[in-house]
PDB file of C-alpha atoms in Angstrom:
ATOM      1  CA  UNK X  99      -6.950  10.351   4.831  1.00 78.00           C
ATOM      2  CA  UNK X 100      -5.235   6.996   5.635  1.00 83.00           C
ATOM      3  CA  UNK X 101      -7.760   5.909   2.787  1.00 90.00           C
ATOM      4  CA  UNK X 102      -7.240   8.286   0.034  1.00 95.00           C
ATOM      5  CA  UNK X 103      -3.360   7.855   0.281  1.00 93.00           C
ATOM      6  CA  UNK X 104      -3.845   3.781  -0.415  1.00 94.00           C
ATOM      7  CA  UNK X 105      -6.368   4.690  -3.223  1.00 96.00           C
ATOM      8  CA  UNK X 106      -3.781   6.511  -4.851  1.00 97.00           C
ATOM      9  CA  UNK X 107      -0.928   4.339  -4.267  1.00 96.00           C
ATOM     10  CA  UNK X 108      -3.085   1.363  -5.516  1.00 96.00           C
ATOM     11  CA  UNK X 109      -3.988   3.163  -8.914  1.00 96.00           C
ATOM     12  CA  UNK X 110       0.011   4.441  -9.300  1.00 96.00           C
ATOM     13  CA  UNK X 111       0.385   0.324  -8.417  1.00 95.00           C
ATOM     14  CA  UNK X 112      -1.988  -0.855 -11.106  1.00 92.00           C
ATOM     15  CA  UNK X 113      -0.611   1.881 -13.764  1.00 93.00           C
ATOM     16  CA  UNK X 114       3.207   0.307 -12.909  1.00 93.00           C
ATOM     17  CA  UNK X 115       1.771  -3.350 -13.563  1.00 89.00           C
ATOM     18  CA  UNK X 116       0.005  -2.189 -16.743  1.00 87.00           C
ATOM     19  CA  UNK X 117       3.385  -0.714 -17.852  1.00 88.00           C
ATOM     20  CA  UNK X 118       5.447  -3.192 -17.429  1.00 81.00           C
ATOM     21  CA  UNK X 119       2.521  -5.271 -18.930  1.00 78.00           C
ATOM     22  CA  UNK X 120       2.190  -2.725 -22.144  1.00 79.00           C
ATOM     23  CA  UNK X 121       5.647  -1.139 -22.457  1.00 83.00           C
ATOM     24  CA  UNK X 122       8.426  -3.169 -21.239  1.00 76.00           C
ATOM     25  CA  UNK X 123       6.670  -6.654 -21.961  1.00 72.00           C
ATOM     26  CA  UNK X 124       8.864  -8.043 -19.109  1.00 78.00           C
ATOM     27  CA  UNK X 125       7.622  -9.692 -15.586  1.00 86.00           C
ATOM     28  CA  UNK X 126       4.849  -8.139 -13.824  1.00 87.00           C
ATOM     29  CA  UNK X 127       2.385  -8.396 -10.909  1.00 87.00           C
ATOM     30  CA  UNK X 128      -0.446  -8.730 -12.680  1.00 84.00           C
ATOM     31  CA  UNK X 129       0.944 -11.374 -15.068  1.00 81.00           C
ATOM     32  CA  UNK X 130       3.199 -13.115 -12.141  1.00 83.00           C
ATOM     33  CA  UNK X 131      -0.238 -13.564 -10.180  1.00 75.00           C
ATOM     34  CA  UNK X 132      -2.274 -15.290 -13.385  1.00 66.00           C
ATOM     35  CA  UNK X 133      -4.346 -11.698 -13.616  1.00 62.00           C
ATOM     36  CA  UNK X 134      -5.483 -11.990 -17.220  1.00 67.00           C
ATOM     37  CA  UNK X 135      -6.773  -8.331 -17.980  1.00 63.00           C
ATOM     38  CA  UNK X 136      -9.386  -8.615 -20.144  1.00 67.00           C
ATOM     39  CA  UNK X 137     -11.003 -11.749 -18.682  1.00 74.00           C
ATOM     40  CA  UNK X 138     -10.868  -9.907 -15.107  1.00 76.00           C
ATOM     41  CA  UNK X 139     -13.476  -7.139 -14.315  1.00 82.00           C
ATOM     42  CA  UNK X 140     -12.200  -3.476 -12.800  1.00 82.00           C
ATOM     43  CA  UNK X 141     -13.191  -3.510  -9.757  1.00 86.00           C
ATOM     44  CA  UNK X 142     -11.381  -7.075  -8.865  1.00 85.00           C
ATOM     45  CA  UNK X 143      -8.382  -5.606 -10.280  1.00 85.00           C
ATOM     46  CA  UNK X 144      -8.836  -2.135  -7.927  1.00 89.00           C
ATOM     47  CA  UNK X 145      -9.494  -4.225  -5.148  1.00 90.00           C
ATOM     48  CA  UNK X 146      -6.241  -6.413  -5.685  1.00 90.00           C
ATOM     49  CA  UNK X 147      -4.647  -3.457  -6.009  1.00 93.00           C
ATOM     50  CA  UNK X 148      -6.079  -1.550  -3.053  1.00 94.00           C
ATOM     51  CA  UNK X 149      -5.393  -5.007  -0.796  1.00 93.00           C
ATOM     52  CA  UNK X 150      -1.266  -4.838  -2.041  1.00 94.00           C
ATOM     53  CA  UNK X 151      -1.364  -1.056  -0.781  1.00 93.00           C
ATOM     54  CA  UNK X 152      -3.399  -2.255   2.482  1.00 92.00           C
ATOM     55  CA  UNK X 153      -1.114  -4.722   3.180  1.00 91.00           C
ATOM     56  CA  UNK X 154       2.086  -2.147   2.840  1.00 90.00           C
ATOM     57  CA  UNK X 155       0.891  -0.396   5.882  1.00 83.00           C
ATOM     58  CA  UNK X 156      -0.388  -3.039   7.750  1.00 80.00           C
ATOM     59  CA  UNK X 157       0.865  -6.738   9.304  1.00 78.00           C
ATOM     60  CA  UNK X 158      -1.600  -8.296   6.592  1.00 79.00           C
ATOM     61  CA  UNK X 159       0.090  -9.956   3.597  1.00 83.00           C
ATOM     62  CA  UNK X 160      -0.865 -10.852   0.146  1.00 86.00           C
ATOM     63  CA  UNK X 161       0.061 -13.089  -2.332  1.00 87.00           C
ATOM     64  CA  UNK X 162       1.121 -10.432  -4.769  1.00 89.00           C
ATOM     65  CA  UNK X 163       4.805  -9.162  -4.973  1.00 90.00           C
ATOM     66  CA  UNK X 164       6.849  -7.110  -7.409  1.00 92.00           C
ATOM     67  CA  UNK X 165       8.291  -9.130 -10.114  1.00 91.00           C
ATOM     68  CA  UNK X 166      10.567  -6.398 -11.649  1.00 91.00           C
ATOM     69  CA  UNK X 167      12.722  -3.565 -10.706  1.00 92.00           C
ATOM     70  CA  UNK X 168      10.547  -0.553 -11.028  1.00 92.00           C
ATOM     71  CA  UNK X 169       7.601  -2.474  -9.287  1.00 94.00           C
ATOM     72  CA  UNK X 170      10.300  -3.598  -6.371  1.00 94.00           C
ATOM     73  CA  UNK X 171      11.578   0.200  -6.035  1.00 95.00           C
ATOM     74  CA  UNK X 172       8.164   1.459  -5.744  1.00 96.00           C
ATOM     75  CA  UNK X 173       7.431  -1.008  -2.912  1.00 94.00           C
ATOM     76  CA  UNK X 174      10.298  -0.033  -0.988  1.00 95.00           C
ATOM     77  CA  UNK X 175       9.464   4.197  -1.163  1.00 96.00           C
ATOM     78  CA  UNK X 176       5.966   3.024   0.135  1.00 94.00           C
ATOM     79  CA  UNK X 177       7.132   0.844   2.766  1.00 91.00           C
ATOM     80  CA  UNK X 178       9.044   3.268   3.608  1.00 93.00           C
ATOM     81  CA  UNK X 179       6.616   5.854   3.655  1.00 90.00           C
ATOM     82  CA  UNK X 180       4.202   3.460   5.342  1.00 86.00           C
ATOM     83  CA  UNK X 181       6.771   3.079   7.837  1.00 87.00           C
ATOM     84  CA  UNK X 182       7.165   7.001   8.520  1.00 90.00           C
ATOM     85  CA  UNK X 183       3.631   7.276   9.113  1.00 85.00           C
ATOM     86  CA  UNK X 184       3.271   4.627  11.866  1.00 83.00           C
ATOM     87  CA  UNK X 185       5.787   5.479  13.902  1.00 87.00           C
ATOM     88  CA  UNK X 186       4.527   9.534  13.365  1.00 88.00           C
ATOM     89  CA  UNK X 187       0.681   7.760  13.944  1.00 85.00           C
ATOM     90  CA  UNK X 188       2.286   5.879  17.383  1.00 87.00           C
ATOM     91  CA  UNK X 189       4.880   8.779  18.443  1.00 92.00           C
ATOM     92  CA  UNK X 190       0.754  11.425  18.301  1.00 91.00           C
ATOM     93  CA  UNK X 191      -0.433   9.083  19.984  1.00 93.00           C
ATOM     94  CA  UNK X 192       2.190   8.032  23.005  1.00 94.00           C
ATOM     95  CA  UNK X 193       2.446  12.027  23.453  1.00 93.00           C
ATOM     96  CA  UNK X 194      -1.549  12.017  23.635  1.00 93.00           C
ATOM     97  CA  UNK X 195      -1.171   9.442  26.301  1.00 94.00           C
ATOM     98  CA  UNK X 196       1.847  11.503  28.098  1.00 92.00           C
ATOM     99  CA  UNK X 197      -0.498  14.490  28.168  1.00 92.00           C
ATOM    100  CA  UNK X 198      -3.369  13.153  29.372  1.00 92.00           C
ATOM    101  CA  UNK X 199      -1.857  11.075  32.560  1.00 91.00           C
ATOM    102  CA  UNK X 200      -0.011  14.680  33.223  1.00 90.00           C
ATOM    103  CA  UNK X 201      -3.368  16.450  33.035  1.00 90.00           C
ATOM    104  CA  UNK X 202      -4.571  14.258  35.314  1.00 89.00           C
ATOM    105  CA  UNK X 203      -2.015  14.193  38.039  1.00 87.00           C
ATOM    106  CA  UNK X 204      -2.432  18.391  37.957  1.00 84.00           C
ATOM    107  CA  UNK X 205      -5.925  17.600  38.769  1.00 85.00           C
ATOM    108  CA  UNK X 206      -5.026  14.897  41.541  1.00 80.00           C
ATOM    109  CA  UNK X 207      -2.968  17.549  43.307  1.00 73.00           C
TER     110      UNK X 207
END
């Protein structure tokens, strides 16, 4: 699941850098980080992509940051969103933890 989600936020990453790339001509990721489109195959721009969404949920850390406002405010909703699903992730598994050392003192007794 945990995989799907970051394959979906990396395309809806890539498709904001291509915008501001195509539409708004302004700063970008992709320019910002010397990505030169054409001269750079797919799958190393998926998998730059797919690292930046990684590292959102993660400790890790990459080079590549949002360079305009759109591409900042969609960072923020999935750090935030990142950040909603580890504490849910630790909070299943600290009850987990609760239940078990509970099940066990039952069976001590």
């Amino acid at each position: 699941l945990l995989l799907v989600v970051n394959h979906m936020l990396a395309c809806i990453w890539y498709g904001i850098g291509r915008f501001g790339l195509e539409v708004t001509e302004g700063p970008n990721w992709i320019e910002a980080h010397s990505v030169k489109v054409e001269e750079s195959s797919l799958g190393w721009r998926y998998t730059t992509a797919l690292h930046w969404s990684l590292t959102q949920f993660t400790p890790g850390s990459m080079r590549v940051e949002p360079q305009n406002f759109l591409e900042r405010a969609f960072a923020i909703v999935v750090l935030v969103f990142g950040l909603v699903c580890f504490s849910s992730f630790v909070s299943s598994m600290s009850a987990t933890v609760a239940q078990l050392k509970a099940m066990q003192a039952d069976k001590s007794q």
